[in-house]
Coordinates of C-alpha atoms in Angstrom, one line a residue:
M1 CA 14.2 13.3 2.2
F2 CA 15.9 10.2 0.9
L3 CA 19.2 10.5 -0.4
K4 CA 21.6 8.4 -2.5
H5 CA 25.2 9.3 -3.0
G6 CA 24.3 12.6 -1.2
R7 CA 22.0 13.7 -4.0
Q8 CA 18.3 14.2 -3.8
P9 CA 16.5 11.8 -6.2
P10 CA 13.7 12.6 -8.4
P11 CA 10.5 13.2 -6.3
T12 CA 8.6 10.4 -8.0
V13 CA 11.2 7.8 -6.9
Y14 CA 11.2 7.4 -3.2
T15 CA 7.9 9.0 -2.4
H16 CA 6.7 7.0 0.4
W17 CA 7.7 4.1 2.7
E18 CA 6.3 0.8 3.1
G19 CA 4.1 0.7 6.3
Q20 CA 3.1 4.4 5.6
G21 CA -0.7 4.4 5.5
W22 CA -1.3 7.8 3.8
K23 CA 0.4 8.6 0.4
T24 CA -0.8 12.5 0.3
G25 CA -1.2 15.1 2.8
L26 CA 1.7 14.5 5.0
K27 CA 3.5 17.2 6.9
N28 CA 6.8 15.5 7.4
Y29 CA 8.3 12.8 5.0
Y30 CA 8.5 10.1 7.8
D31 CA 5.0 10.8 9.5
R32 CA 2.5 8.1 10.4
L33 CA -0.5 10.3 10.3
P34 CA -1.6 12.9 7.7
A35 CA -1.0 16.5 8.6
I36 CA -4.8 17.2 9.2
S37 CA -4.5 15.1 12.4
E38 CA -2.3 17.5 14.0
K39 CA -5.5 19.7 14.7
E40 CA -7.7 16.7 15.5
V41 CA -5.9 14.3 17.9
R42 CA -4.1 15.0 21.3
P43 CA -0.7 16.5 21.2
P44 CA 0.9 13.4 22.6
V45 CA -0.6 11.3 19.8
W46 CA 0.4 13.8 17.1
N47 CA 4.1 14.0 18.4
L48 CA 4.4 10.2 18.6
S49 CA 3.1 9.9 15.2
N50 CA 6.1 11.6 14.0
N51 CA 8.1 8.6 15.0
S52 CA 8.9 6.3 12.2
A53 CA 7.9 3.0 13.8
G54 CA 7.0 0.5 11.3
L55 CA 8.4 2.3 8.3
S56 CA 10.7 0.5 6.0
L57 CA 12.3 0.7 2.6
R58 CA 12.8 -2.0 0.1
F59 CA 15.5 -1.7 -2.5
R60 CA 17.7 -4.0 -4.7
T61 CA 21.4 -3.6 -5.0
D62 CA 24.7 -5.4 -6.0
A63 CA 26.7 -3.2 -3.6
D64 CA 29.1 -4.8 -1.1
E65 CA 28.8 -1.9 1.1
I66 CA 25.8 0.1 2.3
V67 CA 25.9 3.3 4.5
I68 CA 23.0 4.7 6.3
K69 CA 23.3 8.3 7.7
Y70 CA 20.6 10.2 9.3
T71 CA 19.6 12.5 12.2
V72 CA 16.8 12.3 14.7
S73 CA 15.1 14.8 16.8
G74 CA 15.0 13.2 20.2
P75 CA 17.4 11.5 22.6
A76 CA 19.0 8.3 21.2
A77 CA 18.0 6.1 24.1
M78 CA 15.8 5.5 27.1
P79 CA 16.6 4.0 30.4
H80 CA 14.9 0.7 29.6
M81 CA 15.3 0.6 25.8
A82 CA 18.6 0.7 23.8
A83 CA 19.6 3.4 21.3
T84 CA 19.5 0.6 18.5
G85 CA 15.9 0.2 19.4
V86 CA 14.9 3.8 20.0
S87 CA 17.0 5.5 17.3
G88 CA 18.7 2.8 15.2
V89 CA 18.0 1.3 11.9
D90 CA 17.9 -2.4 11.0
L91 CA 18.7 -4.1 7.5
Y92 CA 17.5 -7.6 6.3
A93 CA 18.3 -9.1 3.1
K94 CA 16.3 -11.9 1.3
S95 CA 17.8 -14.7 -0.6
I96 CA 16.5 -15.8 -4.1
D97 CA 15.0 -18.8 -2.3
G98 CA 12.8 -16.4 -0.1
E99 CA 14.8 -16.8 3.2
W100 CA 15.3 -13.7 5.3
M101 CA 19.0 -12.9 6.2
W102 CA 20.1 -10.3 8.8
C103 CA 22.9 -7.8 8.1
A104 CA 25.0 -6.7 11.1
G105 CA 26.2 -3.0 10.7
K106 CA 28.8 -1.1 12.6
Y107 CA 27.0 1.9 14.2
N108 CA 28.0 5.4 15.7
F109 CA 25.5 7.3 17.5
R110 CA 26.6 11.0 17.2
D111 CA 24.7 14.1 16.0
T112 CA 24.6 12.3 12.7
I113 CA 24.0 8.6 13.2
V114 CA 25.9 6.3 10.9
Y115 CA 25.4 2.7 10.2
R116 CA 27.9 0.9 8.0
F117 CA 27.2 -2.4 6.4
T118 CA 30.2 -4.0 4.8
R119 CA 31.3 -7.3 3.3
L120 CA 27.8 -7.8 2.0
K121 CA 27.6 -10.4 -0.9
K122 CA 26.9 -9.0 -4.4
Y123 CA 25.5 -12.0 -5.9
D124 CA 23.1 -14.6 -4.8
H125 CA 24.2 -17.7 -6.8
H126 CA 23.4 -16.6 -10.5
V127 CA 21.2 -13.7 -9.5
K128 CA 23.6 -10.6 -9.6
N129 CA 21.8 -8.5 -6.9
I130 CA 20.2 -8.8 -3.5
D131 CA 16.8 -7.5 -2.1
Y132 CA 17.0 -5.5 1.1
T133 CA 14.4 -4.1 3.7
L134 CA 15.7 -1.2 5.7
Y135 CA 13.7 -0.7 8.9
L136 CA 13.6 2.9 10.5
P137 CA 13.8 3.9 14.2
L138 CA 11.0 2.9 16.5
Y139 CA 10.9 5.6 19.0
N140 CA 12.4 8.6 17.2
S141 CA 11.5 11.0 14.6
V142 CA 13.8 11.0 11.5
K143 CA 14.8 14.4 10.2
W144 CA 16.8 13.3 7.1
L145 CA 18.2 10.1 6.0
S146 CA 20.5 8.9 3.3
V147 CA 21.5 5.6 1.8
D148 CA 24.8 5.4 0.1
V149 CA 26.2 2.6 -2.1
P150 CA 29.5 2.7 -4.2
E151 CA 29.0 4.7 -7.6
E152 CA 29.6 1.5 -9.5
S153 CA 26.8 -0.4 -7.9
I154 CA 23.3 -0.7 -9.1
F155 CA 20.5 0.7 -6.8
K156 CA 16.8 0.2 -7.4
P157 CA 14.1 1.1 -5.0
L158 CA 11.2 -1.5 -4.8
P159 CA 7.7 -0.3 -5.0
V160 CA 5.5 -0.2 -2.0
R161 CA 3.6 -3.6 -2.1
K162 CA -0.1 -3.3 -3.3
A163 CA -1.6 -5.9 -1.1
A164 CA -4.1 -4.6 1.6
P165 CA -2.1 -4.2 4.8
I166 CA -2.7 -5.4 8.4
V167 CA -3.4 -2.2 10.3
V168 CA -2.4 -2.0 14.0
Y169 CA -3.9 0.5 16.4
G170 CA -2.1 -0.1 19.7
T171 CA 0.3 1.2 22.5
S172 CA 3.9 1.4 23.4
I173 CA 4.2 -2.4 22.9
A174 CA 3.0 -2.4 19.4
Q175 CA 5.0 0.8 18.6
G176 CA 8.1 -1.3 19.5
A177 CA 8.9 -1.1 23.1
C178 CA 11.4 -2.6 24.0
A179 CA 12.8 -4.4 21.0
S180 CA 16.5 -4.2 20.8
R181 CA 16.4 -3.2 17.1
P182 CA 13.5 -2.2 14.7
G183 CA 13.5 -5.5 13.0
M184 CA 12.4 -7.2 16.3
A185 CA 9.4 -5.1 16.9
W186 CA 6.5 -7.5 16.6
T187 CA 4.7 -5.7 13.9
N188 CA 7.9 -6.0 11.7
L189 CA 8.5 -9.5 12.7
L190 CA 4.8 -10.1 11.7
S191 CA 5.3 -8.5 8.4
R192 CA 8.1 -10.7 7.5
Q193 CA 6.5 -13.9 8.8
L194 CA 3.2 -13.3 6.8
E195 CA 5.1 -11.5 3.8
T196 CA 2.5 -8.8 4.0
P197 CA 2.5 -5.1 4.6
V198 CA 1.7 -3.9 8.3
I199 CA 0.9 -0.5 9.2
N200 CA 1.8 0.5 12.7
L201 CA -0.4 3.1 14.2
A202 CA 0.5 2.4 17.9
F203 CA 1.3 5.2 20.2
S204 CA 3.2 4.9 23.5
G205 CA 0.9 5.4 26.5
N206 CA -1.8 6.9 24.2
G207 CA -3.5 3.9 22.6
R208 CA -7.0 4.6 23.9
L209 CA -9.5 3.7 21.2
E210 CA -10.1 7.3 20.7
K211 CA -12.6 8.5 18.0
E212 CA -10.1 11.0 16.5
V213 CA -7.6 8.0 15.8
L214 CA -10.3 5.6 14.6
D215 CA -11.5 8.1 12.1
R216 CA -8.1 7.9 10.6
V217 CA -7.8 4.2 11.0
A218 CA -11.0 3.7 9.1
E219 CA -9.6 5.5 6.0
L220 CA -7.3 2.7 5.2
D221 CA -8.3 -0.1 3.1
A222 CA -7.1 -2.8 5.4
R223 CA -7.1 -6.6 5.1
L224 CA -7.4 -6.7 8.8
F225 CA -7.7 -4.3 11.9
V226 CA -6.0 -5.1 14.9
L227 CA -7.1 -3.5 18.1
D228 CA -4.5 -3.9 20.8
C229 CA -4.9 -1.0 23.3
L230 CA -5.8 -2.6 26.5
P231 CA -2.5 -1.9 28.2
N232 CA -3.3 1.8 27.9
L233 CA -6.9 1.5 29.2
T234 CA -6.3 0.0 32.8
G235 CA -7.0 3.2 34.7
A236 CA -9.7 3.9 36.9
Q237 CA -11.4 6.3 34.4
Y238 CA -11.8 3.5 31.9
A239 CA -13.1 1.0 34.4
G240 CA -16.5 -0.9 33.8
A241 CA -18.8 1.0 31.3
E242 CA -16.4 3.4 29.9
L243 CA -14.1 0.6 28.6
K244 CA -17.1 -1.4 27.3
K245 CA -18.2 1.8 25.4
R246 CA -14.8 2.4 23.9
I247 CA -14.4 -1.3 22.7
T248 CA -18.1 -1.4 21.4
Y249 CA -17.7 1.8 19.6
A250 CA -14.3 1.0 17.9
V251 CA -15.7 -2.4 16.6
T252 CA -19.0 -1.1 15.3
F253 CA -17.4 2.2 13.9
L254 CA -14.9 0.2 11.9
Q255 CA -17.4 -2.3 10.5
K256 CA -19.7 0.4 9.5
Q257 CA -16.9 2.2 7.6
R258 CA -15.2 -1.0 6.3
P259 CA -18.0 -3.6 6.0
G260 CA -16.5 -7.2 5.9
T261 CA -13.1 -6.3 7.1
P262 CA -12.2 -8.5 9.9
I263 CA -11.2 -7.1 13.5
L264 CA -8.8 -8.8 15.8
L265 CA -9.2 -7.7 19.5
T266 CA -6.1 -8.4 21.5
E267 CA -6.1 -9.0 25.2
H268 CA -3.7 -7.4 27.8
D269 CA -0.6 -9.7 27.8
G270 CA -0.1 -9.2 31.4
Y271 CA 2.7 -8.1 33.7
T272 CA 5.6 -10.6 34.5
D273 CA 5.4 -9.6 38.2
G274 CA 1.7 -10.4 38.3
E275 CA 2.3 -13.4 40.7
M276 CA 4.2 -11.2 43.2
D277 CA 1.9 -8.1 42.9
S278 CA -1.8 -9.0 43.2
T279 CA -3.0 -5.6 42.3
R280 CA -1.1 -5.7 39.1
K281 CA -2.6 -9.0 38.2
A282 CA -6.1 -7.9 39.0
T283 CA -5.8 -5.0 36.7
Y284 CA -4.9 -6.8 33.7
T285 CA -7.3 -9.7 34.5
Q286 CA -10.3 -7.2 34.9
V287 CA -9.7 -5.5 31.4
N288 CA -9.3 -9.0 29.8
I289 CA -12.6 -10.0 31.3
T290 CA -14.3 -6.8 29.9
L291 CA -12.9 -7.3 26.6
R292 CA -14.2 -10.9 26.4
E293 CA -17.7 -9.7 27.6
V294 CA -17.9 -7.1 24.9
R295 CA -16.8 -9.6 22.4
D296 CA -19.3 -12.2 23.4
S297 CA -22.2 -9.4 23.4
L298 CA -21.4 -8.3 19.9
L299 CA -21.4 -11.9 18.7
K300 CA -24.8 -12.6 20.3
A301 CA -25.9 -9.4 18.8
G302 CA -25.1 -10.9 15.3
V303 CA -21.7 -9.0 14.6
K304 CA -19.4 -11.0 12.5
N305 CA -15.8 -11.0 11.6
I306 CA -14.5 -10.3 15.1
S307 CA -11.8 -12.6 16.7
L308 CA -9.9 -12.6 19.9
L309 CA -6.2 -13.0 20.6
T310 CA -5.9 -14.1 24.3
K311 CA -3.1 -13.5 26.9
E312 CA -2.8 -17.2 27.0
E313 CA -2.0 -17.4 23.2
I314 CA 0.6 -14.7 23.4
G315 CA 2.3 -16.6 26.0
Q316 CA 4.5 -14.1 27.9
D317 CA 6.5 -15.3 30.9
I318 CA 8.8 -14.3 33.5
E319 CA 11.8 -14.0 31.0
S320 CA 10.0 -12.2 28.1
M321 CA 9.8 -8.5 29.4
V322 CA 12.2 -5.8 30.3
D323 CA 10.5 -4.0 33.0
G324 CA 7.5 -6.4 33.7
T325 CA 5.4 -4.5 31.0
H326 CA 7.3 -4.0 27.8
P327 CA 8.4 -7.1 25.9
N328 CA 12.2 -7.9 25.3
D329 CA 13.1 -9.5 22.0
I330 CA 11.8 -12.8 23.4
G331 CA 8.5 -11.3 24.3
M332 CA 8.3 -9.7 20.7
M333 CA 8.7 -13.2 19.1
H334 CA 5.9 -14.4 21.4
Y335 CA 3.6 -11.6 20.2
A336 CA 4.6 -12.1 16.6
N337 CA 4.2 -16.0 16.6
A338 CA 0.6 -15.6 18.2
Y339 CA -0.4 -13.1 15.9
A340 CA 0.8 -14.9 12.7
K341 CA -1.0 -18.1 14.0
K342 CA -4.2 -16.3 14.8
I343 CA -4.2 -14.4 11.4
R344 CA -3.5 -17.4 9.4
E345 CA -6.6 -19.0 11.1
I346 CA -8.7 -16.1 10.4
F347 CA -7.9 -16.2 6.7
H348 CA -7.6 -19.9 6.5
D349 CA -4.0 -19.7 5.5
E350 CA -2.5 -22.1 7.8
T351 CA 1.0 -23.5 7.2
G352 CA 2.2 -27.1 7.6
S353 CA 5.4 -28.5 9.2
T354 CA 7.6 -29.2 6.2
V355 CA 9.4 -27.1 3.8
T356 CA 6.9 -27.8 1.0
T357 CA 3.9 -26.9 3.2
T358 CA 5.4 -23.5 4.1
P359 CA 4.7 -20.6 1.8
I360 CA 7.5 -18.6 0.8
T361 CA 8.5 -16.3 -2.1
Q362 CA 11.5 -16.7 -4.6
R363 CA 13.5 -14.9 -7.2
R364 CA 15.6 -17.6 -8.7
D365 CA 14.7 -16.7 -12.3
A366 CA 15.4 -13.0 -12.0
A367 CA 17.2 -12.9 -15.4
N368 CA 13.9 -13.6 -17.1
Y369 CA 11.3 -12.0 -15.0
D370 CA 10.6 -10.1 -11.6
W371 CA 8.6 -12.6 -9.5
E372 CA 6.7 -10.0 -7.4
T373 CA 6.0 -8.0 -10.4
R374 CA 4.3 -10.9 -12.0
H375 CA 2.4 -11.7 -9.0
E376 CA 1.0 -8.3 -9.3
E377 CA 0.4 -8.6 -12.9
V378 CA -1.5 -11.9 -12.4
M379 CA -3.9 -10.4 -10.0
A380 CA -4.5 -7.3 -12.2
W381 CA -5.2 -9.6 -15.2
N382 CA -7.7 -11.7 -13.1
K383 CA -9.5 -8.7 -11.8
A384 CA -9.8 -7.2 -15.3
H385 CA -10.6 -10.6 -17.3
Q386 CA -12.3 -13.0 -14.9
P387 CA -10.6 -16.2 -16.4
K388 CA -12.6 -19.3 -16.8
V389 CA -9.6 -21.5 -16.9
V390 CA -6.5 -21.2 -14.5
F391 CA -3.2 -22.6 -15.1
M392 CA -0.7 -22.8 -12.0
G393 CA 2.7 -24.0 -12.2
N394 CA 6.3 -23.2 -12.9
S395 CA 8.3 -22.5 -16.0
I396 CA 6.8 -25.2 -18.0
T397 CA 3.6 -23.4 -17.6
H398 CA 4.9 -19.8 -17.7
F399 CA 6.8 -20.2 -20.8
W400 CA 4.0 -21.9 -22.8
G401 CA 2.1 -18.8 -23.9
G402 CA -1.0 -16.7 -23.1
N403 CA -1.5 -13.8 -20.5
P404 CA 0.0 -12.2 -18.6
V405 CA 2.7 -12.2 -21.5
A406 CA 6.1 -13.6 -20.6
K407 CA 9.4 -12.7 -22.0
V408 CA 9.9 -16.2 -23.0
R409 CA 7.2 -18.1 -24.9
R410 CA 7.8 -21.6 -26.4
G411 CA 4.3 -22.9 -27.3
T412 CA 2.2 -19.9 -28.2
S413 CA 0.4 -21.6 -31.2
S414 CA -0.9 -24.5 -29.1
W415 CA -1.8 -22.2 -26.2
D416 CA -3.7 -19.8 -28.6
K417 CA -5.4 -22.9 -30.3
Y418 CA -6.6 -24.7 -27.2
F419 CA -6.8 -22.2 -24.3
E420 CA -7.2 -18.7 -25.4
P421 CA -10.9 -19.3 -26.5
K422 CA -11.5 -20.7 -23.2
Q423 CA -10.4 -17.5 -21.3
A424 CA -7.5 -19.0 -19.7
V425 CA -4.9 -17.3 -17.6
N426 CA -1.2 -18.3 -17.3
M427 CA -0.3 -18.3 -13.6
G428 CA 3.0 -20.0 -14.1
F429 CA 6.0 -18.7 -12.5
G430 CA 9.4 -19.8 -13.7
W431 CA 11.5 -21.8 -11.1
D432 CA 8.6 -22.0 -8.9
R433 CA 8.3 -24.8 -6.3
V434 CA 5.3 -26.2 -4.6
E435 CA 5.9 -23.8 -1.6
N436 CA 6.0 -21.0 -3.8
V437 CA 2.6 -21.7 -5.5
L438 CA 1.4 -22.1 -2.0
W439 CA 2.4 -18.5 -1.1
R440 CA 0.7 -17.1 -4.3
V441 CA -2.5 -19.1 -3.4
Q442 CA -2.5 -17.4 0.1
H443 CA -1.7 -14.0 -1.2
G444 CA -4.5 -13.3 -3.6
E445 CA -4.0 -15.0 -6.9
L446 CA -7.2 -17.0 -6.5
D447 CA -9.3 -14.3 -4.8
G448 CA -12.1 -12.6 -6.5
I449 CA -12.4 -14.9 -9.6
T450 CA -14.6 -17.9 -10.4
P451 CA -12.8 -20.1 -12.7
R452 CA -14.5 -23.3 -13.8
Y453 CA -11.1 -25.2 -14.0
I454 CA -7.7 -24.9 -12.2
V455 CA -4.9 -26.8 -14.0
L456 CA -2.1 -27.5 -11.6
M457 CA 1.4 -28.7 -12.9
I458 CA 4.0 -28.4 -10.1
G459 CA 6.8 -30.1 -8.5
T460 CA 9.7 -30.6 -10.8
N461 CA 11.8 -27.9 -9.3
N462 CA 11.4 -29.7 -5.8
L463 CA 13.2 -32.8 -7.1
Q464 CA 16.7 -31.3 -6.4
V465 CA 15.9 -30.3 -2.8
N466 CA 13.1 -32.5 -1.4
T467 CA 12.3 -36.1 -0.7
D468 CA 9.3 -37.8 -2.6
E469 CA 7.4 -37.8 0.5
E470 CA 7.9 -34.0 1.0
I471 CA 7.0 -33.3 -2.6
A472 CA 3.8 -35.5 -2.5
G473 CA 2.7 -34.1 0.9
G474 CA 3.2 -30.6 -0.3
I475 CA 1.2 -31.1 -3.5
K476 CA -1.7 -32.6 -1.2
Y477 CA -1.5 -29.5 1.2
L478 CA -1.5 -27.2 -1.9
L479 CA -4.4 -28.7 -3.3
Q480 CA -6.3 -28.4 0.1
Q481 CA -5.5 -24.7 0.1
I482 CA -6.6 -24.2 -3.6
Q483 CA -9.9 -26.1 -2.7
A484 CA -10.4 -23.9 0.4
K485 CA -10.2 -20.8 -2.0
Q486 CA -12.0 -22.2 -4.9
G487 CA -14.4 -25.0 -3.8
A488 CA -16.6 -24.8 -7.0
A489 CA -13.7 -25.1 -9.5
K490 CA -12.8 -28.5 -10.9
I491 CA -9.1 -29.3 -10.3
I492 CA -7.0 -31.0 -13.0
L493 CA -3.7 -32.1 -11.4
M494 CA -1.0 -32.9 -14.0
G495 CA 1.6 -35.5 -13.0
I496 CA 5.2 -34.1 -13.0
L497 CA 6.4 -34.3 -16.5
P498 CA 9.3 -36.7 -17.2
R499 CA 12.8 -35.1 -17.5
R500 CA 16.1 -36.1 -18.7
N501 CA 17.9 -38.7 -16.3
M502 CA 15.1 -38.6 -13.8
E503 CA 12.4 -40.5 -15.4
S504 CA 12.4 -43.4 -13.0
R505 CA 12.1 -41.1 -10.0
V506 CA 9.4 -39.0 -11.6
A507 CA 7.4 -42.0 -12.2
R508 CA 7.6 -43.1 -8.7
I509 CA 6.8 -39.7 -7.3
N510 CA 3.6 -39.5 -9.6
Q511 CA 2.4 -42.8 -8.2
L512 CA 3.0 -41.4 -4.6
I513 CA 1.2 -38.3 -5.6
I514 CA -1.8 -40.4 -6.8
K515 CA -1.8 -42.3 -3.5
R516 CA -1.4 -39.2 -1.2
A517 CA -2.9 -36.3 -2.9
V518 CA -5.5 -37.3 -5.3
S519 CA -9.2 -37.4 -4.2
R520 CA -12.4 -37.8 -5.9
N521 CA -12.7 -34.1 -6.4
I522 CA -9.5 -34.1 -8.4
Q523 CA -9.0 -35.2 -11.9
Y524 CA -5.3 -36.6 -12.1
V525 CA -3.8 -36.6 -15.7
D526 CA -0.4 -38.0 -16.4
A527 CA 1.2 -36.6 -19.6
G528 CA 4.2 -38.9 -19.0
K529 CA 3.2 -41.4 -21.8
L530 CA 3.3 -38.6 -24.4
F531 CA 6.9 -37.8 -23.7
L532 CA 8.6 -41.0 -23.1
Q533 CA 10.1 -43.6 -25.6
P534 CA 9.1 -47.2 -25.2
G535 CA 12.3 -47.8 -23.1
G536 CA 11.2 -45.3 -20.5
K537 CA 13.6 -42.5 -21.4
I538 CA 12.3 -39.0 -22.6
E539 CA 11.7 -38.3 -26.3
E540 CA 14.3 -35.7 -26.7
Q541 CA 12.6 -34.4 -29.8
L542 CA 9.8 -33.0 -27.9
F543 CA 12.0 -31.1 -25.5
S544 CA 14.1 -27.9 -25.8
D545 CA 16.5 -28.9 -23.0
G546 CA 15.3 -32.2 -21.6
L547 CA 12.8 -30.4 -19.0
H548 CA 10.9 -27.8 -21.0
P549 CA 8.7 -29.0 -24.0
N550 CA 9.4 -27.4 -27.4
E551 CA 6.5 -26.4 -29.7
T552 CA 5.8 -30.0 -30.7
G553 CA 5.8 -31.0 -27.2
Y554 CA 3.5 -28.3 -26.1
E555 CA 1.1 -29.2 -28.9
K556 CA 0.8 -32.7 -27.5
L557 CA 0.4 -31.5 -23.9
G558 CA -2.2 -29.0 -24.9
A559 CA -4.3 -31.4 -27.0
L560 CA -4.4 -33.8 -23.8
I561 CA -5.3 -31.1 -21.4
N562 CA -8.0 -29.6 -23.7
R563 CA -9.9 -32.9 -23.6
Y564 CA -10.7 -32.3 -19.9
L565 CA -11.8 -28.6 -20.2
K566 CA -15.5 -28.4 -21.0
V567 CA -15.8 -24.6 -21.6
E568 CA -17.7 -23.2 -24.3
N569 CA -15.7 -21.1 -26.8
N570 CA -16.5 -17.4 -26.8

């Protein structure tokens, strides 16, 4: 059960954890497999599925102290893995700029385990609460758990994210051995790096590509299946034909059950004593050769959507394992970084090397709207209405008008006149920067739709924190990502609108954007002349605050953009 202030919450509030694949049919509150599996899988697999590896809880609070209390059913530690990893919890916070922050807790491992997090900041600049993610133990089964905050504090659980998860079927390494704490397990690291749900179906010593487990894996509507089982398939009973049979069955079965879902096969990452023990080296070398042979055979047979993560790409070394087999935190980072790079390649969601080319979330305008909720609303709207015109940007777009409906709307008459008849969707998000739009592009907002036009107006919120080159380079990178998702759409790139006391800099950046970002496939439109006086200063009567247009300003902007939208009115 999940408790707050020592009281059981309504059953509809904390029903399930992030990273838990099944929403019904569970025997225990923290299980990773449905109850029906107890009669289907081998007992060791079932027992390990009671471990809470990969489960997390997201919540929002303004508390300056958070106390986690819980009990577990097994020993607190193992000889090669600390109690903080086997049985501990881990708490991360997220800034309004999307940056992860780790919280240090004082812990006590007794019959009831207690983690006490104190001196937590209550506010993040002007936002009066903080978002947290609590990770559960990796190698123990939770019996009950409570999260306590001061009575005067707000406490709001955040919903399980709706995005299709990455589903990992693996061994002790993927379950989390031997991370020092839950947040350092590579599946949890990966989830934070990619900002996407990851379901951990790894079973220590028992990741054997078994039909009974694959049956359950295939029930999940995954974005990607990861099969990382070779470390448990090195025994003589799996040599040669048997290993090929299991790999082939796993791939073909998942592709039959989930057509089109990519599958990532992972090589054995090796043993760090391999150069001293030739037998150990031969063991992992042979299974990797077999995996590559099967992959090549499947590709030649016309099987698509299968990729390979190699031992070399994972990059373990003599300092990255605890016992020659299981990664320490360095090894876990090697795994997570290699997986993140490979998965971004699979989905063509690569990142750049600068701030403005690295996708990230934000919550800077929390007083007006919830960023994550609007992301879900946009995708739901697109799925239901199939827009012909997509507007992407920041608050200048967000607070204009249209759907999904915003709390603040300053130009509804012009939006309704020019864009509503053209089946336009408003995908503006208040306080977004270039990198935030990049995140949204890479997390589904342009998927499943076929718009004729995409109107992009972004960059003004980067002026305070980025150089001109970073802004122009970020917009160029963003445009490339938009074109990768929507190659048939015509892109209208709006120059950054002039703003009070920054008119000259905005004009310079717009020229740089033209030079760096605009290609023959992109229509650049600069609305600056509509909003400037002859002397180069903004026309204050067209703005509500020197940045956002008022109704008159939106009318002028709407009429200009409308000239470039050749869409028949319905």
